[in-house]
Short mmCIF file of C-alpha atoms in Angstrom, two decimals:
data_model
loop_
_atom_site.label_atom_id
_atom_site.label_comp_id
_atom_site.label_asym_id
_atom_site.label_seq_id
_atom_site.Cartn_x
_atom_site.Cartn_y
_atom_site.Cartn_z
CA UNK R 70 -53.83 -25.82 -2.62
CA UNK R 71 -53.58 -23.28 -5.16
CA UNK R 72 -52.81 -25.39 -7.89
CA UNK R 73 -56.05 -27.70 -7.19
CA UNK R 74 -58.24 -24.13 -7.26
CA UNK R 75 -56.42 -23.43 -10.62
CA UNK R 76 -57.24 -27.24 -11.79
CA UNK R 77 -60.76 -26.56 -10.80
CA UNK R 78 -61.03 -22.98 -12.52
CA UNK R 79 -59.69 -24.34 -15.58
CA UNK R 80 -62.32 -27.26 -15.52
CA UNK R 81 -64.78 -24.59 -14.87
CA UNK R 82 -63.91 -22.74 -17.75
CA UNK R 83 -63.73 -25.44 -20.21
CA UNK R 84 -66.99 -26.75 -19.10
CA UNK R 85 -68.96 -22.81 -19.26
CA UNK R 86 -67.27 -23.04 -22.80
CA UNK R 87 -68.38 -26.40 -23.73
CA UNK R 88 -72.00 -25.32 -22.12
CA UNK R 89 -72.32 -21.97 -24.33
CA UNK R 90 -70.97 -23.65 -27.48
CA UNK R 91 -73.93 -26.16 -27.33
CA UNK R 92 -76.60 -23.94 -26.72
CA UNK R 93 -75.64 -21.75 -28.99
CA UNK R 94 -75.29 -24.59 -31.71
CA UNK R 95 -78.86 -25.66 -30.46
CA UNK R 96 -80.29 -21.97 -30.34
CA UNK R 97 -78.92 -21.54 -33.97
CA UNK R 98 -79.69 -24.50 -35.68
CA UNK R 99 -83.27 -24.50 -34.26
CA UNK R 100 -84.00 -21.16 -35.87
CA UNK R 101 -82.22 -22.25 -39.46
CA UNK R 102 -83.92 -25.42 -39.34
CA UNK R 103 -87.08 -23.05 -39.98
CA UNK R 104 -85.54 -21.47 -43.19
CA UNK R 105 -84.38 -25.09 -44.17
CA UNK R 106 -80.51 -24.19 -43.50
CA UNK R 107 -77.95 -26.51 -43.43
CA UNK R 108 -76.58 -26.90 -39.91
CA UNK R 109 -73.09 -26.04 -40.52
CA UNK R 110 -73.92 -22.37 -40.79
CA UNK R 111 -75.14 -22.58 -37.23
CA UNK R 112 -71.97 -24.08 -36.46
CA UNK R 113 -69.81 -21.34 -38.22
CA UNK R 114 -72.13 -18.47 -36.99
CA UNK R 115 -71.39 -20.13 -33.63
CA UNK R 116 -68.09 -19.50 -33.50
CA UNK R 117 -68.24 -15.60 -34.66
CA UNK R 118 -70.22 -15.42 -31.44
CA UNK R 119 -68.37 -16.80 -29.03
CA UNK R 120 -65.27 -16.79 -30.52
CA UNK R 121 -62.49 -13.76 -30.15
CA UNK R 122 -64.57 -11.09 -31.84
CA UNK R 123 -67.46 -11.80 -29.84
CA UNK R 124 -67.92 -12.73 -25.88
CA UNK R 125 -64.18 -14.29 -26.15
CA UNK R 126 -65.69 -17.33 -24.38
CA UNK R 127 -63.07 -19.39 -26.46
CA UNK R 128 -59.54 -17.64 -27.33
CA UNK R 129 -57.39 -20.69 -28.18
CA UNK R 130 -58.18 -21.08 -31.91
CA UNK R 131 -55.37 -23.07 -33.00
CA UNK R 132 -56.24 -25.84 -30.70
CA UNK R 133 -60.04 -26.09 -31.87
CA UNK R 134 -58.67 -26.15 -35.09
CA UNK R 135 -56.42 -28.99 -34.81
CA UNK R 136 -59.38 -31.13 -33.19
CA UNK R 137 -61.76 -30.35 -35.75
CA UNK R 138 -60.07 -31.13 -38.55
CA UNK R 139 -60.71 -34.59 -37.36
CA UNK R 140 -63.87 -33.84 -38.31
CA UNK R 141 -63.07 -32.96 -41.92
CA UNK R 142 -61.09 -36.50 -41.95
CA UNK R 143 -64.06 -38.45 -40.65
CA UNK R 144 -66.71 -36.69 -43.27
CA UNK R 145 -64.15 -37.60 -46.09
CA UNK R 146 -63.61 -41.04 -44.73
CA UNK R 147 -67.87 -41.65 -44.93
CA UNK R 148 -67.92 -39.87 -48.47
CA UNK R 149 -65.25 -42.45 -49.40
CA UNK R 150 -67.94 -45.44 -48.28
CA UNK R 151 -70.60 -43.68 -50.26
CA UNK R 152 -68.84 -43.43 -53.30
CA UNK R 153 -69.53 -45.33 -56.53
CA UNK R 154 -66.22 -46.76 -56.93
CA UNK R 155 -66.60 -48.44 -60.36
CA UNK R 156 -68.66 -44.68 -61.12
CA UNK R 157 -65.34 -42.58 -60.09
CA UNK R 158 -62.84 -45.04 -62.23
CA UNK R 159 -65.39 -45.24 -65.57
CA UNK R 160 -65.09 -41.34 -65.39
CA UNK R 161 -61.28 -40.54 -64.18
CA UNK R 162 -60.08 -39.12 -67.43
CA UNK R 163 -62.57 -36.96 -68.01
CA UNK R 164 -62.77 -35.76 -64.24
CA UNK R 165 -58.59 -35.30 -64.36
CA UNK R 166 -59.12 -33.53 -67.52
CA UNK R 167 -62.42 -31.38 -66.14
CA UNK R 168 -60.36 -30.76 -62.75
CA UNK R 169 -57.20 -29.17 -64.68
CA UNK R 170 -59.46 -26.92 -67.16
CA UNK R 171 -60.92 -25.53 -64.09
CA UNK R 172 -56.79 -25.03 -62.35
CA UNK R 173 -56.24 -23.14 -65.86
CA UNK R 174 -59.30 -20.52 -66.12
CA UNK R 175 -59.07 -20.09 -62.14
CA UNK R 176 -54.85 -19.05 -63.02
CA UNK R 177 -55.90 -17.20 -66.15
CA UNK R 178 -59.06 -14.64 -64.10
CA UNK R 179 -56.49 -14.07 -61.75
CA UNK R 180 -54.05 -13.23 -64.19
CA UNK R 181 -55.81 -10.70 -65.54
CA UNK R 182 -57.07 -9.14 -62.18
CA UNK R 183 -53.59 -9.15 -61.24
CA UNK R 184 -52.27 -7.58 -64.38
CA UNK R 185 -54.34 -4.91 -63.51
CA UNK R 186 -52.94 -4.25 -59.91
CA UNK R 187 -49.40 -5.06 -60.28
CA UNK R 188 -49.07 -7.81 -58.78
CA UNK R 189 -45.87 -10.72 -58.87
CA UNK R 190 -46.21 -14.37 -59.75
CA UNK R 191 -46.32 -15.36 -56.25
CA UNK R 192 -49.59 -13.64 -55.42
CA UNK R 193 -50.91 -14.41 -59.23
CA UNK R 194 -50.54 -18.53 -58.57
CA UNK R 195 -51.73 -18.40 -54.81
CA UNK R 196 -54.91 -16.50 -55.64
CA UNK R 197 -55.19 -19.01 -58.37
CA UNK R 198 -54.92 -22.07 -56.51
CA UNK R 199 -57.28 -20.86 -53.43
CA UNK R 200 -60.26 -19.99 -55.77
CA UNK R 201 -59.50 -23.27 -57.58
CA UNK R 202 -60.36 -25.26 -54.28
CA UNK R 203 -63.65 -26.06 -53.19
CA UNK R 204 -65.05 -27.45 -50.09
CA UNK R 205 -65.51 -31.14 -49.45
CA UNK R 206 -67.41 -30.68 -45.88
CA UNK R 207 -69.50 -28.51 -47.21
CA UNK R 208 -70.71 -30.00 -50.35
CA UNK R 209 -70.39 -33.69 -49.46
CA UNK R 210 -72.65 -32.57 -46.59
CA UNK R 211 -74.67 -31.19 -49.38
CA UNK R 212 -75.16 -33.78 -51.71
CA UNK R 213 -75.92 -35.79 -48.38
CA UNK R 214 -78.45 -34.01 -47.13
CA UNK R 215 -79.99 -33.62 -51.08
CA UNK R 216 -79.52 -37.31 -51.52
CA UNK R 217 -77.51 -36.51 -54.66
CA UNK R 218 -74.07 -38.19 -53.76
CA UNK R 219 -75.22 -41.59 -55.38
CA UNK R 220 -76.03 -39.62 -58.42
CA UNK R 221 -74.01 -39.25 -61.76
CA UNK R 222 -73.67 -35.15 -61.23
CA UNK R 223 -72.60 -36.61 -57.11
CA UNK R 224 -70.14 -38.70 -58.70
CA UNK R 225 -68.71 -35.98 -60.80
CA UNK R 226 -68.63 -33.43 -58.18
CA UNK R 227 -67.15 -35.94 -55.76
CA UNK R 228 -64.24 -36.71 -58.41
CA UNK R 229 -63.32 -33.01 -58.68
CA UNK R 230 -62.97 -32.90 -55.06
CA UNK R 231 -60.94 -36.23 -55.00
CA UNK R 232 -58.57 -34.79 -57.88
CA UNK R 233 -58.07 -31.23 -56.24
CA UNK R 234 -56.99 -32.83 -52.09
CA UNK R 235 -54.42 -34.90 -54.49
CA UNK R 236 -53.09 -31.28 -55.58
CA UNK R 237 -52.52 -29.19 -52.58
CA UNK R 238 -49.23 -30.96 -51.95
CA UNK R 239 -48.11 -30.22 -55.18
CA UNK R 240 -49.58 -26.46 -54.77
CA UNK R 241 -47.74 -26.01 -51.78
CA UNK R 242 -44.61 -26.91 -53.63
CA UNK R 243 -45.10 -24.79 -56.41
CA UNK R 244 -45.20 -22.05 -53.82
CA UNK R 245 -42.27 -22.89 -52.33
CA UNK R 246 -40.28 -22.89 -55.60
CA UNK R 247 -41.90 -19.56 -56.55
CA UNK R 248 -40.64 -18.26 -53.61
CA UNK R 249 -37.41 -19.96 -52.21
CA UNK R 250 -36.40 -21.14 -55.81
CA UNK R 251 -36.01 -24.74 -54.50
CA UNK R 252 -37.94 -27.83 -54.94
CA UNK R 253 -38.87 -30.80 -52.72
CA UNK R 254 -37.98 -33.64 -55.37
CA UNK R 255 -38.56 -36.20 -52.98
CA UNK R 256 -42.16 -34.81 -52.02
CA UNK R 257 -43.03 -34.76 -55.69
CA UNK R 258 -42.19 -38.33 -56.18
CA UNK R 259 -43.78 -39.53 -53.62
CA UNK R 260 -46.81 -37.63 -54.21
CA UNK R 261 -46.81 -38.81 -57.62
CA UNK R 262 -46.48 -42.59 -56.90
CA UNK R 263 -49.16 -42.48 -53.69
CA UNK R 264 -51.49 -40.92 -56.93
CA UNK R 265 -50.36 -44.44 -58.92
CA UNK R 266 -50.74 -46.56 -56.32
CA UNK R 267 -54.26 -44.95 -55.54
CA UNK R 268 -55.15 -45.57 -59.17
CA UNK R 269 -54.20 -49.15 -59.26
CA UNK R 270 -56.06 -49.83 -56.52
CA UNK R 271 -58.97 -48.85 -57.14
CA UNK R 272 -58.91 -50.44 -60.67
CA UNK R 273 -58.20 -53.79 -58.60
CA UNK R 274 -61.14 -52.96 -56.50
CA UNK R 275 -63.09 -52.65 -59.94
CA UNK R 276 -61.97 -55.40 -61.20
CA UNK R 277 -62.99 -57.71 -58.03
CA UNK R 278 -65.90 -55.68 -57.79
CA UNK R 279 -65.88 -57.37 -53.92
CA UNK R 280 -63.30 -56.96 -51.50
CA UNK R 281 -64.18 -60.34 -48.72
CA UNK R 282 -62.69 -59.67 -45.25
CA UNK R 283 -63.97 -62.28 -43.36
CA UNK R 284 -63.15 -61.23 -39.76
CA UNK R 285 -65.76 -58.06 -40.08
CA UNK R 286 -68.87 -60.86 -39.55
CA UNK R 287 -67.44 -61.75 -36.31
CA UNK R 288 -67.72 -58.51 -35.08
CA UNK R 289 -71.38 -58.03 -35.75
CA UNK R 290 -72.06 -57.74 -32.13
CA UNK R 291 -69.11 -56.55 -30.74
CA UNK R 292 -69.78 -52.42 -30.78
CA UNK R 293 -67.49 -51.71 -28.81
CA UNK R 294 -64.54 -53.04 -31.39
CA UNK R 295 -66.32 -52.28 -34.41
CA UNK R 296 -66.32 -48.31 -33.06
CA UNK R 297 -61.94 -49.00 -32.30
CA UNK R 298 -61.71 -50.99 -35.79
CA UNK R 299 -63.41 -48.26 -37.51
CA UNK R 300 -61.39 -45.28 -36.05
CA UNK R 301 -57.93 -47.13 -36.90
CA UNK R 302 -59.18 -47.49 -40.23
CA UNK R 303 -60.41 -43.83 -40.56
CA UNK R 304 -57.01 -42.66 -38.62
CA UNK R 305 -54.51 -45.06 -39.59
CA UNK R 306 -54.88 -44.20 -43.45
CA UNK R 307 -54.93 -40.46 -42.54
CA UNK R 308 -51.70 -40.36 -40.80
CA UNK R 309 -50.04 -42.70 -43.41
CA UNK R 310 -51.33 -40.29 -46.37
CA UNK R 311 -49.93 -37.18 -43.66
CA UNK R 312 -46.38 -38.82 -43.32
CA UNK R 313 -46.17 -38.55 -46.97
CA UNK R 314 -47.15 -34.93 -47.51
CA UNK R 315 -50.48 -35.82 -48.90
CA UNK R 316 -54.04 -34.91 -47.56
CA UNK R 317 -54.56 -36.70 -43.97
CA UNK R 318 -58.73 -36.14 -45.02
CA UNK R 319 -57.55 -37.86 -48.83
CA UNK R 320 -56.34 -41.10 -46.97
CA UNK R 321 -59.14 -41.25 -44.93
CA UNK R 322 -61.08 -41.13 -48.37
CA UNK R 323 -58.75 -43.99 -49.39
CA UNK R 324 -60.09 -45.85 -46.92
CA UNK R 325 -63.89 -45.48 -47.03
CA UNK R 326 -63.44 -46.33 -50.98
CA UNK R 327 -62.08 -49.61 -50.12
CA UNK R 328 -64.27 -50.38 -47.22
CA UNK R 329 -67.25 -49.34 -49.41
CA UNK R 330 -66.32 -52.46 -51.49
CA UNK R 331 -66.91 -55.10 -48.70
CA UNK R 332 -70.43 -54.77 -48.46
CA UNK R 333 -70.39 -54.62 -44.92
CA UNK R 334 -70.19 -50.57 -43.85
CA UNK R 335 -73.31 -50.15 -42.05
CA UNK R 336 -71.95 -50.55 -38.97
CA UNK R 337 -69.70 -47.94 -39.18
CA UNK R 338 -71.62 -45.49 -39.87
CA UNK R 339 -73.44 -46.68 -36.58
CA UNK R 340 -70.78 -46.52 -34.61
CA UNK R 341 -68.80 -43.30 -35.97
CA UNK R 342 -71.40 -41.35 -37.11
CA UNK R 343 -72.10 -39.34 -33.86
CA UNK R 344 -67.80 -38.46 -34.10
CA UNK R 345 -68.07 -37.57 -37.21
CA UNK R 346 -70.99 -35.05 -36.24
CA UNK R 347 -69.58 -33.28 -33.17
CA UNK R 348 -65.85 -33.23 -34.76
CA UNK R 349 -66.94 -31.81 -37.91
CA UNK R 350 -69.21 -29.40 -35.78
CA UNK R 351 -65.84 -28.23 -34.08
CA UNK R 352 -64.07 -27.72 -37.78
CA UNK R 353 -67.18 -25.45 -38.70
CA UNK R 354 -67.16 -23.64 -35.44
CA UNK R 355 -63.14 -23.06 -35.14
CA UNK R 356 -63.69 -21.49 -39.00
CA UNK R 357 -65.79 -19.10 -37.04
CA UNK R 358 -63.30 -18.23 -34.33
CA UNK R 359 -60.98 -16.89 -37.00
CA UNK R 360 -63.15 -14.24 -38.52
CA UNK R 361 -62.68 -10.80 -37.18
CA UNK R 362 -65.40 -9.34 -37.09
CA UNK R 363 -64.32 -5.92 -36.75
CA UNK R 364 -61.76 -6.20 -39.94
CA UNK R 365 -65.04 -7.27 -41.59
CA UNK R 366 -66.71 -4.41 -40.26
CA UNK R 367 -63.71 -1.79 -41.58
CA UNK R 368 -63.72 -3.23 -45.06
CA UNK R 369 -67.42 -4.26 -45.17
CA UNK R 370 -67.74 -3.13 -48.95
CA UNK R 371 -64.46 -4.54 -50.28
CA UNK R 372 -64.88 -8.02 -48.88
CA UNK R 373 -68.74 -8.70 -49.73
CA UNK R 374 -67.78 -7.67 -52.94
CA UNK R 375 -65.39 -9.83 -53.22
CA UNK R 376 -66.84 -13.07 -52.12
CA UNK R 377 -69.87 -12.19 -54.54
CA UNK R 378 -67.34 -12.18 -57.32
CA UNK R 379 -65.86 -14.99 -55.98
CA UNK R 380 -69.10 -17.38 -56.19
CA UNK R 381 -70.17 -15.79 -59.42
CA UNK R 382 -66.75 -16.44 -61.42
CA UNK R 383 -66.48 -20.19 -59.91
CA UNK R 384 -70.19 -20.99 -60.83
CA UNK R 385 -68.84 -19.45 -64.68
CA UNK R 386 -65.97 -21.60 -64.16
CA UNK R 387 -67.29 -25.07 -63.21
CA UNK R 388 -69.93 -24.14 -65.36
CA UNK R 389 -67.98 -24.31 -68.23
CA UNK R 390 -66.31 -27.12 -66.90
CA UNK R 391 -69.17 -29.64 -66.36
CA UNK R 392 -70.70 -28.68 -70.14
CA UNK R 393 -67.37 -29.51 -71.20
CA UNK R 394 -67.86 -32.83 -69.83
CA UNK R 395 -70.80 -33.39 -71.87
CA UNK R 396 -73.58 -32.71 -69.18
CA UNK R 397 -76.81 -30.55 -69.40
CA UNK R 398 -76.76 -26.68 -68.97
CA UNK R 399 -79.19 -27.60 -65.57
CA UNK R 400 -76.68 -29.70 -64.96
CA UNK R 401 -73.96 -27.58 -65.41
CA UNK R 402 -75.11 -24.59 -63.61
CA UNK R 403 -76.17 -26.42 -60.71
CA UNK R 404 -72.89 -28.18 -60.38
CA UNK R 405 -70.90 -24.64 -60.55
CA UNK R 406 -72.76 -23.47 -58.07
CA UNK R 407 -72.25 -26.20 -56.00
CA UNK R 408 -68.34 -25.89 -56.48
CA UNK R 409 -68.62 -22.11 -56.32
CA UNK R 410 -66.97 -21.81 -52.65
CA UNK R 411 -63.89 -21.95 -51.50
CA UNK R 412 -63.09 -24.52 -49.45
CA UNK R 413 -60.74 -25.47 -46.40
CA UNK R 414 -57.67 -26.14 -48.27
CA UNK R 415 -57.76 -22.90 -49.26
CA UNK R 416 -56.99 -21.82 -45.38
CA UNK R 417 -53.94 -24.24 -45.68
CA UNK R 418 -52.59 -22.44 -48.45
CA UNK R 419 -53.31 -19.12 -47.06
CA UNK R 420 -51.26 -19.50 -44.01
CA UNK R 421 -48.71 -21.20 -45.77
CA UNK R 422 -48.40 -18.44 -47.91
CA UNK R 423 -48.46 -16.19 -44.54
CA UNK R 424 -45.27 -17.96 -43.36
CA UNK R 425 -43.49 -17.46 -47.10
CA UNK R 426 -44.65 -14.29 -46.94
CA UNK R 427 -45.68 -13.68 -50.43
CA UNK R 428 -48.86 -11.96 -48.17
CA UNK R 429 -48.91 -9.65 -46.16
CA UNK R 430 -51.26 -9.22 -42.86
CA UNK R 431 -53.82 -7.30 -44.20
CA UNK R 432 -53.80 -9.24 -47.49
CA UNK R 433 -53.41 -12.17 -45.06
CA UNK R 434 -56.71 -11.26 -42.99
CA UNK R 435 -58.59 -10.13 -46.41
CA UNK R 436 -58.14 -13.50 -47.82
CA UNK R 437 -59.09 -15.40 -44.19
CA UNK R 438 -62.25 -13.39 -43.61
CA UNK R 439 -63.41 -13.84 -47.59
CA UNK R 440 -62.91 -17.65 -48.09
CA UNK R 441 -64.53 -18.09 -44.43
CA UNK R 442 -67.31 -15.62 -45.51
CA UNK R 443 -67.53 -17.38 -49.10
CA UNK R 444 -68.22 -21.28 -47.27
CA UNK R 445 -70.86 -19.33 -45.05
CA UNK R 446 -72.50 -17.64 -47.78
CA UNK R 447 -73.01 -20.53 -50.09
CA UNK R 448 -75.58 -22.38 -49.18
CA UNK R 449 -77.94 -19.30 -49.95
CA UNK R 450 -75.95 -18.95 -53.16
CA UNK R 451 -76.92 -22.84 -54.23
CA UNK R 452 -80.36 -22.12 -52.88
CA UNK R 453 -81.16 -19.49 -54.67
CA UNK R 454 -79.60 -21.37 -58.08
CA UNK R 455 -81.50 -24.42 -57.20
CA UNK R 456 -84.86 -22.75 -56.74
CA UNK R 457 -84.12 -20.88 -60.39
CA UNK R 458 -83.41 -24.03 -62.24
CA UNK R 459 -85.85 -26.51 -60.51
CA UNK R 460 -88.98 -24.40 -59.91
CA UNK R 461 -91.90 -25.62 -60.90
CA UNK R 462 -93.18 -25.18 -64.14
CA UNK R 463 -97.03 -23.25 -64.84
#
């Protein structure tokens, strides 16, 4: 008897929590929607509120987590169907070539900050890498929403993105030599020929220009398999791109680039699309769980600072980086600012780094609550560039 009144408690619980995470998503995102906000800050601001450092309504942030990342693999697996294949290959060189300028300056500023404050090569290359990544969710759901991603400066952007989930394996690596003095061989060669095989690929997709799979017409009707078919696809190349130390969110990619070459996608973004909301809705709002609000609180000064300089030095970066690749100053700026964030990777390597311990927990904690408050903060950042460089002229 008492373990059926514990059965129901917990099923109350879980549905109060389920109740107060909607209506506070609703509440939110109804008054952003007035200031033309992106939903994903409701989402975030969400989970501050309900999460640990506010009501404690939900406590177990790892498990959130875990789910909502599916969300981060579904939104990469639809920016895979909207991207201009042919588009991404014509420019690969000079995106690979853009991507790694941008690795370099991102090493070299934090270089020279940590010069300055003493500290070893372990912090210097972490620091590095996590201001060199940007977020796909947030500005796929960007150029979305802008109806940019078809766009040359969409494509561009979108490449970058492609190029830098193909580098946190080797990151992660790299941190484990710096540290342990040992590398994963096996990992890197593995890594190196899923890259090949991705290239080839897509060249032979390029080269076809169609890919015909005949069986997809007979399921026209058939919802209910189109929604399976579609997960498996979304999934399926996720877990096989896991297995092999790679992004699960890249070989979800993978797989909306091929599908994008059939033709025939529109059904899956009828059928998925409503996942791909309320999953990536749970990444957002499990990103807001993890900021403590009263660390934020005791170093206030410290960490707005930081994510200012943050947002500044990446818009200078990618700045640089997109006139290098021969587009216009507009252009340019707009596309640093857009890349300014840092982006969810960036957690990964954190907590790696927690585990290696090359930080410590307030470094560890410092670094959380910036690169969470840097993906909140940017879509006021990009406003405020994008109402500079496309207000109207007198």
């Amino acid at each position: 008897m008492a373990s059926i009144l514990a059965y129901i408690t917990t099923g109350d619980d879980i549905l109060r929590s389920i109740v107060g995470m909607l209506l506070s998503i609703l509440f939110i995102g109804w008054l952003l929607r007035h200031f033309r906000q992106p939903y994903f800050i409701a989402y975030i601001i969400a989970g501050v509120l309900l999460g640990p450092s506010g009501i404690m309504l939900f406590s177990d942030v790892e498990t959130i987590a875990q789910v909502g990342s599916l969300g981060l693999i579904m939104q990469l697996f639809f920016a895979g169907i909207e991207i201009e294949v042919p588009a991404l290959i014509k420019n690969s060189r000079i995106l690979t070539a853009g991507t790694a300028v941008q690795l370099i300056l991102s090493l070299f500023f934090v270089w020279l900050v940590g010069m300055y404050f003493d500290w070893n090569s372990g912090r210097i290359v972490l620091f590095g890498f996590i201001i060199s990544m940007s977020s796909s969710a947030i500005l796929i759901e960007y150029l979305n929403t802008n109806k940019e991603i078809h766009t040359r400066l969409g494509t561009l952007t979108t490449g970058i993105l492609i190029i830098q989930d193909f580098l946190i394996a080797p990151m992660i690596m790299i941190l484990n030599f710096i540290t342990q003095k040992q590398a994963d061989v096996k990992a890197l060669i593995i890594g190196s020929g899923v890259m090949l095989l991705f290239i080839v690929v897509m060249r032979k997709i390029v080269l076809r220009k169609k890919i015909h799979l005949p069986w997809i017409n007979n399921l026209s009707a058939d919802h209910e398999l189109q929604l399976f078919i579609g997960l498996l696809t979304c999934f399926g190349f996720a877990w096989i791109t896991s297995l092999l130390n790679l992004s699960a969110a890249l070989g979800a990619m993978f797989a909306g680039m091929i599908l994008s070459q059939t033709g025939s996608t529109q059904w899956l973004e009828k059928s998925l699309s409503p996942f791909k909301i309320f999953f990536l809705s749970l990444f957002f709002f499990s990103i807001g769980l993890q900021i403590d609000l009263g660390f934020i609180a005791s170093h206030a000064l410290i960490i707005l600072l930081l994510v200012l300089a943050i947002l500044f030095i990446n818009s200078v970066i990618n700045t640089f980086v997109f006139r290098l690749l021969k587009e216009t100053w507009r252009n340019s700026v707009y596309a640093g600012a857009l890349l300014s964030q840092i982006g969810e990777f960036s957690l990964m390597l954190c907590t790696v780094a927690k585990t290696l311990n090359i930080v410590d927990d307030f470094s560890f904690q410092l670094t959380l609550s910036v690169i969470s408050l840097s993906m909140l903060m940017t879509s006021g950042w990009i406003s405020i560039i994008r109402k500079f460089l496309f207000r109207e002229q007198p």
